[in-house]
Short mmCIF file of N, CA and C in Angstrom, two decimals:
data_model
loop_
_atom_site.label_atom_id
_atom_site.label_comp_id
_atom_site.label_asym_id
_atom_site.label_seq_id
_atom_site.Cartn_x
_atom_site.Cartn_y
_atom_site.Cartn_z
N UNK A 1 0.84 -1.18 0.00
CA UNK A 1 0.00 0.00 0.00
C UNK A 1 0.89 1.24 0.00
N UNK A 2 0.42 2.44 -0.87
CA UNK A 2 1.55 3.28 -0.92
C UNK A 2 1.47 4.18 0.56
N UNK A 3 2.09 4.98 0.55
CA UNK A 3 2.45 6.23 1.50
C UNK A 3 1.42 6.80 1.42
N UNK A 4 0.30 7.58 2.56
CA UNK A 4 -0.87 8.50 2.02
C UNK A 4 -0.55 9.03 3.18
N UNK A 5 0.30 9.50 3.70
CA UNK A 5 0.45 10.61 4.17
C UNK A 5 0.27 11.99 4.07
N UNK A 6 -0.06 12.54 4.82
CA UNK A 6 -0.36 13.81 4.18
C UNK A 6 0.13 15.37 4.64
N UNK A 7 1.45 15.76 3.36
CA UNK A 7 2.09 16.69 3.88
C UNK A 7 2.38 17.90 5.56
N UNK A 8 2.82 18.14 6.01
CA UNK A 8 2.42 19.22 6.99
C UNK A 8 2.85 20.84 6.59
N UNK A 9 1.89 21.78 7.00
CA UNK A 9 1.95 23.15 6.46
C UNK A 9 3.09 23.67 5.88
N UNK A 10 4.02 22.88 7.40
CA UNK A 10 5.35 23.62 7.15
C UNK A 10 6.39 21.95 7.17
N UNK A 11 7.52 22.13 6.24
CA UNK A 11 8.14 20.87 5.98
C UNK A 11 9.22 21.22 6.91
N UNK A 12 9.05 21.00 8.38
CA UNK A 12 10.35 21.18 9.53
C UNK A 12 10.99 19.79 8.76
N UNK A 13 11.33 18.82 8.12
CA UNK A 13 12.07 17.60 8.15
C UNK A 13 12.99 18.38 6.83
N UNK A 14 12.33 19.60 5.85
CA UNK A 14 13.65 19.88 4.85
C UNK A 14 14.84 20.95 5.70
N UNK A 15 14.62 21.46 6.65
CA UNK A 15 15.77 21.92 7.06
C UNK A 15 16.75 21.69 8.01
N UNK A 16 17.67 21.83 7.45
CA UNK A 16 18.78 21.03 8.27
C UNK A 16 18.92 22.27 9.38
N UNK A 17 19.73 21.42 10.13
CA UNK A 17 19.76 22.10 11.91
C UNK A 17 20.66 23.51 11.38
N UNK A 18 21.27 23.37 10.40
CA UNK A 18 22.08 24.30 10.68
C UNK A 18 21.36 25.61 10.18
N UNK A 19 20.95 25.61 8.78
CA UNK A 19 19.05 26.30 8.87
C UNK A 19 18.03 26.98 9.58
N UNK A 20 18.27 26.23 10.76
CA UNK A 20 17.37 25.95 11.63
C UNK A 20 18.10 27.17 12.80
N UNK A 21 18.91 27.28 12.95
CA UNK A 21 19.99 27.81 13.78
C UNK A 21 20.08 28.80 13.17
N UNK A 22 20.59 29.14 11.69
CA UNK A 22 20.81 30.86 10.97
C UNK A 22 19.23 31.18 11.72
N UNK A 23 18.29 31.06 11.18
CA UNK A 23 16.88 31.56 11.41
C UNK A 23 16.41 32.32 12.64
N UNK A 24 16.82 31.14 14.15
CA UNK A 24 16.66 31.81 15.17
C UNK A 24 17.68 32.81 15.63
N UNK A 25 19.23 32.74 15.03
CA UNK A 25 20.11 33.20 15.57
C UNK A 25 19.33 34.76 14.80
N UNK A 26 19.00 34.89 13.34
CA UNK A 26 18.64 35.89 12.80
C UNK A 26 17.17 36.60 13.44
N UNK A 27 16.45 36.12 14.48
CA UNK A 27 15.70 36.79 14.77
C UNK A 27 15.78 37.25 16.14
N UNK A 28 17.25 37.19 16.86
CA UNK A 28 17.69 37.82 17.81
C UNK A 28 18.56 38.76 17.15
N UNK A 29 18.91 38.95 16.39
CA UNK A 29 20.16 39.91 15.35
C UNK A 29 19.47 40.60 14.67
N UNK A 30 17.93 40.13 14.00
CA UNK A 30 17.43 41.37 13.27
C UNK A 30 16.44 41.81 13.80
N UNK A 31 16.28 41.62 15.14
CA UNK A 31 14.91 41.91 15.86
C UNK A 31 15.04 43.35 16.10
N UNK A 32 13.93 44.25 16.37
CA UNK A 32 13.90 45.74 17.00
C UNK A 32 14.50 45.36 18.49
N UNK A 33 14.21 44.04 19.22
CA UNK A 33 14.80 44.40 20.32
C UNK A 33 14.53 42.73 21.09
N UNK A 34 15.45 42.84 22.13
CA UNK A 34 15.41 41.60 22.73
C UNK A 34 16.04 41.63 24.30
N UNK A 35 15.31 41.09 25.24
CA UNK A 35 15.60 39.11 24.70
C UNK A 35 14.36 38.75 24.43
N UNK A 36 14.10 37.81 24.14
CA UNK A 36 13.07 37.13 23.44
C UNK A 36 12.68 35.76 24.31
N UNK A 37 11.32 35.55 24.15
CA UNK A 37 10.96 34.60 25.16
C UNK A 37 11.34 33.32 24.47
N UNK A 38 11.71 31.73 24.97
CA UNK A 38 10.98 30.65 24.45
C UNK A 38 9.73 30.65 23.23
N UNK A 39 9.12 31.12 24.13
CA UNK A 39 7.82 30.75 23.49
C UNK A 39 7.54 31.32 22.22
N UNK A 40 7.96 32.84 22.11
CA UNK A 40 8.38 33.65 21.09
C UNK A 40 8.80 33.07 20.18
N UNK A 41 9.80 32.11 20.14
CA UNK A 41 10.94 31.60 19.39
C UNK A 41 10.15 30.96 18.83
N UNK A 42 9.52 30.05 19.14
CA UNK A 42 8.87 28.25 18.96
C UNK A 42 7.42 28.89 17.74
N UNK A 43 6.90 30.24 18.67
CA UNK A 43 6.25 30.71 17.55
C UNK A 43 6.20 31.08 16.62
N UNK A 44 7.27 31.64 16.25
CA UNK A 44 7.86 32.22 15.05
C UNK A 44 8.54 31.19 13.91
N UNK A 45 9.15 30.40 14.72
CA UNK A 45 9.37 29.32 14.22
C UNK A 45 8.28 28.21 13.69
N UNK A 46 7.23 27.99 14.48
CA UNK A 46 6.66 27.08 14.94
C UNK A 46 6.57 25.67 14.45
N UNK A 47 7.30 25.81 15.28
CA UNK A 47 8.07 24.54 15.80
C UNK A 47 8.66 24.06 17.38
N UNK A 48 8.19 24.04 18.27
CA UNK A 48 8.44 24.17 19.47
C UNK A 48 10.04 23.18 19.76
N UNK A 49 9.88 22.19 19.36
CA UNK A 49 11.20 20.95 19.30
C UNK A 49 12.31 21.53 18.61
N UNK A 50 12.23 21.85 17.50
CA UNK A 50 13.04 22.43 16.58
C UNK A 50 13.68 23.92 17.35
N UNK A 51 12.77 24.94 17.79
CA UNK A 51 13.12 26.16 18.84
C UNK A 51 14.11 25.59 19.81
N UNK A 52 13.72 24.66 20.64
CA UNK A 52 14.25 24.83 21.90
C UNK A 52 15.43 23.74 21.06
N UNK A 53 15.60 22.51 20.25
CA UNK A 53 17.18 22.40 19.88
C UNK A 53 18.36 23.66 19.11
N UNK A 54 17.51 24.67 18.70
CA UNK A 54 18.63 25.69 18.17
C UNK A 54 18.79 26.42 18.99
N UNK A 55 17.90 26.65 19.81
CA UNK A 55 18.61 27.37 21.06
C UNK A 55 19.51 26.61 22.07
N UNK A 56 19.08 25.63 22.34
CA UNK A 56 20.25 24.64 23.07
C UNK A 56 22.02 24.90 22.47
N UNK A 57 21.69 24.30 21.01
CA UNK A 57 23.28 24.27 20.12
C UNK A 57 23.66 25.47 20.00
N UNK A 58 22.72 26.38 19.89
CA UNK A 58 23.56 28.22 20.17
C UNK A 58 23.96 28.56 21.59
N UNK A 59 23.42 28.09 22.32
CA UNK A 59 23.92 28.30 23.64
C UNK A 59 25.56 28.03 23.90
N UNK A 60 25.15 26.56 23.29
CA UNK A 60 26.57 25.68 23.34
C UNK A 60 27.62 26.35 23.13
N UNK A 61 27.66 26.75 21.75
CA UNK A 61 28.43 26.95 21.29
C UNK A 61 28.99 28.76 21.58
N UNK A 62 28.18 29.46 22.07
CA UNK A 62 28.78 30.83 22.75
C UNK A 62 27.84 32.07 22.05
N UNK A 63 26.86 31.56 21.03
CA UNK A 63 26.14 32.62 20.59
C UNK A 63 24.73 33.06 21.04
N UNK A 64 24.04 32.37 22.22
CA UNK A 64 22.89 32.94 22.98
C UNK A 64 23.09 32.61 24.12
N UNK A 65 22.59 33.51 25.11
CA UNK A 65 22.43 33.51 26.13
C UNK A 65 21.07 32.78 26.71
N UNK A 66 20.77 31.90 27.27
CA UNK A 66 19.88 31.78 27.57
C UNK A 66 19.50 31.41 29.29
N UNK A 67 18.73 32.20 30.21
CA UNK A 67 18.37 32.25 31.21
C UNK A 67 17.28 32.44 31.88
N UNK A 68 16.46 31.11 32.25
CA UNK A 68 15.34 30.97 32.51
C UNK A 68 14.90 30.66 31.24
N UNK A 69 13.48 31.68 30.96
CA UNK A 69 12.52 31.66 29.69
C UNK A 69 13.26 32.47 28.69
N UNK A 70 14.08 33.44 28.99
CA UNK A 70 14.49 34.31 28.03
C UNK A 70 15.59 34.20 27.18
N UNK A 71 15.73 34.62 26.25
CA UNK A 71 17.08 34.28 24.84
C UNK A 71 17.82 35.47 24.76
N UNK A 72 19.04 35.86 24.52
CA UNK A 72 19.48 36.67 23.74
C UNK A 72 20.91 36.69 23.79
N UNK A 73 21.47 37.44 22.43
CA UNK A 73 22.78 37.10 21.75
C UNK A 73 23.51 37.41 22.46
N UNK A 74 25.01 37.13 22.50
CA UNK A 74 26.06 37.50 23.05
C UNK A 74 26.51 37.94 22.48
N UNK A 75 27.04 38.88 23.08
CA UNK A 75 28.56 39.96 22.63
C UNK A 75 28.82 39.88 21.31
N UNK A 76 29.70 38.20 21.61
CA UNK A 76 30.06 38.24 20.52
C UNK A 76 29.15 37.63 19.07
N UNK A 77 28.16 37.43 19.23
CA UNK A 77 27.00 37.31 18.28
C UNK A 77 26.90 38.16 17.55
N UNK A 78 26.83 39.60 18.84
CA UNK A 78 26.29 40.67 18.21
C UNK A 78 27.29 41.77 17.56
N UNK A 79 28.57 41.39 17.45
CA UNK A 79 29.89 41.79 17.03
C UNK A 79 29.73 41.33 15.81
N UNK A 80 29.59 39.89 15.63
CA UNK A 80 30.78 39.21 14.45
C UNK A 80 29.04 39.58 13.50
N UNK A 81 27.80 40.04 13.67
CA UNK A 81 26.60 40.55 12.50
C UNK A 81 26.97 41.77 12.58
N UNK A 82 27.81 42.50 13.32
CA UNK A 82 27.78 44.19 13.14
C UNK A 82 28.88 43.78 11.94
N UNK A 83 29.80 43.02 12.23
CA UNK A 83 30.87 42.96 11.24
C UNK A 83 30.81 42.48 9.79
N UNK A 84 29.34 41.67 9.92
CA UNK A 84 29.15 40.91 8.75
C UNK A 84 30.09 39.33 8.53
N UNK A 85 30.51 39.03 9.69
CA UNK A 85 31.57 37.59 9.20
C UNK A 85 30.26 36.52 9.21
N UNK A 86 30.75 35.92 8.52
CA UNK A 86 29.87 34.59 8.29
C UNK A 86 28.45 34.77 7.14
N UNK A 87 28.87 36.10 6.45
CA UNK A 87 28.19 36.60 5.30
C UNK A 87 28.40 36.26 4.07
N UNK A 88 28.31 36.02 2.75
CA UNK A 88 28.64 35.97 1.48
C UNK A 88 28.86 37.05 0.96
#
């Protein structure tokens, strides 16, 4: 019997994490202002699973802050987009 599945609105399985990561990192960097809640994130995203793993691996790695419910970039986040590195 074939596959009758049936698409979802949004295809969270075509983007890769790293995707997934420019997106939220870009809506703490191009926001009017922050920090930004969880929930915020997951909405915008929506994707709640997908939110809270790119915020996890940005944490990790030194580009969000995250404490409690709230998100926002670090220093040096907000340095290396004033500078444009990691741009084409």
């Amino acid at each position: 019997m074939p596959d009758k599945r049936i698409p979802d609105a949004f295809p969270h399985d075509r983007f890769s994490e790293e995707e997934i990561d420019n997106t939220v990192l870009g809506y703490m960097l191009y926001g009017a202002s922050w920090p930004w809640t969880i929930e915020e994130i997951a909405r915008e995203l929506g994707d709640e699973t997908n939110a809270a793993d790119a915020i996890r691996r940005l944490t990790r790695t030194g580009l969000l802050h995250h404490a409690g419910d709230f998100v926002l970039p670090t220093r040096t986040a907000r340095r290396a987009h004033a500078l444009r590195i990691g741009t084409a």
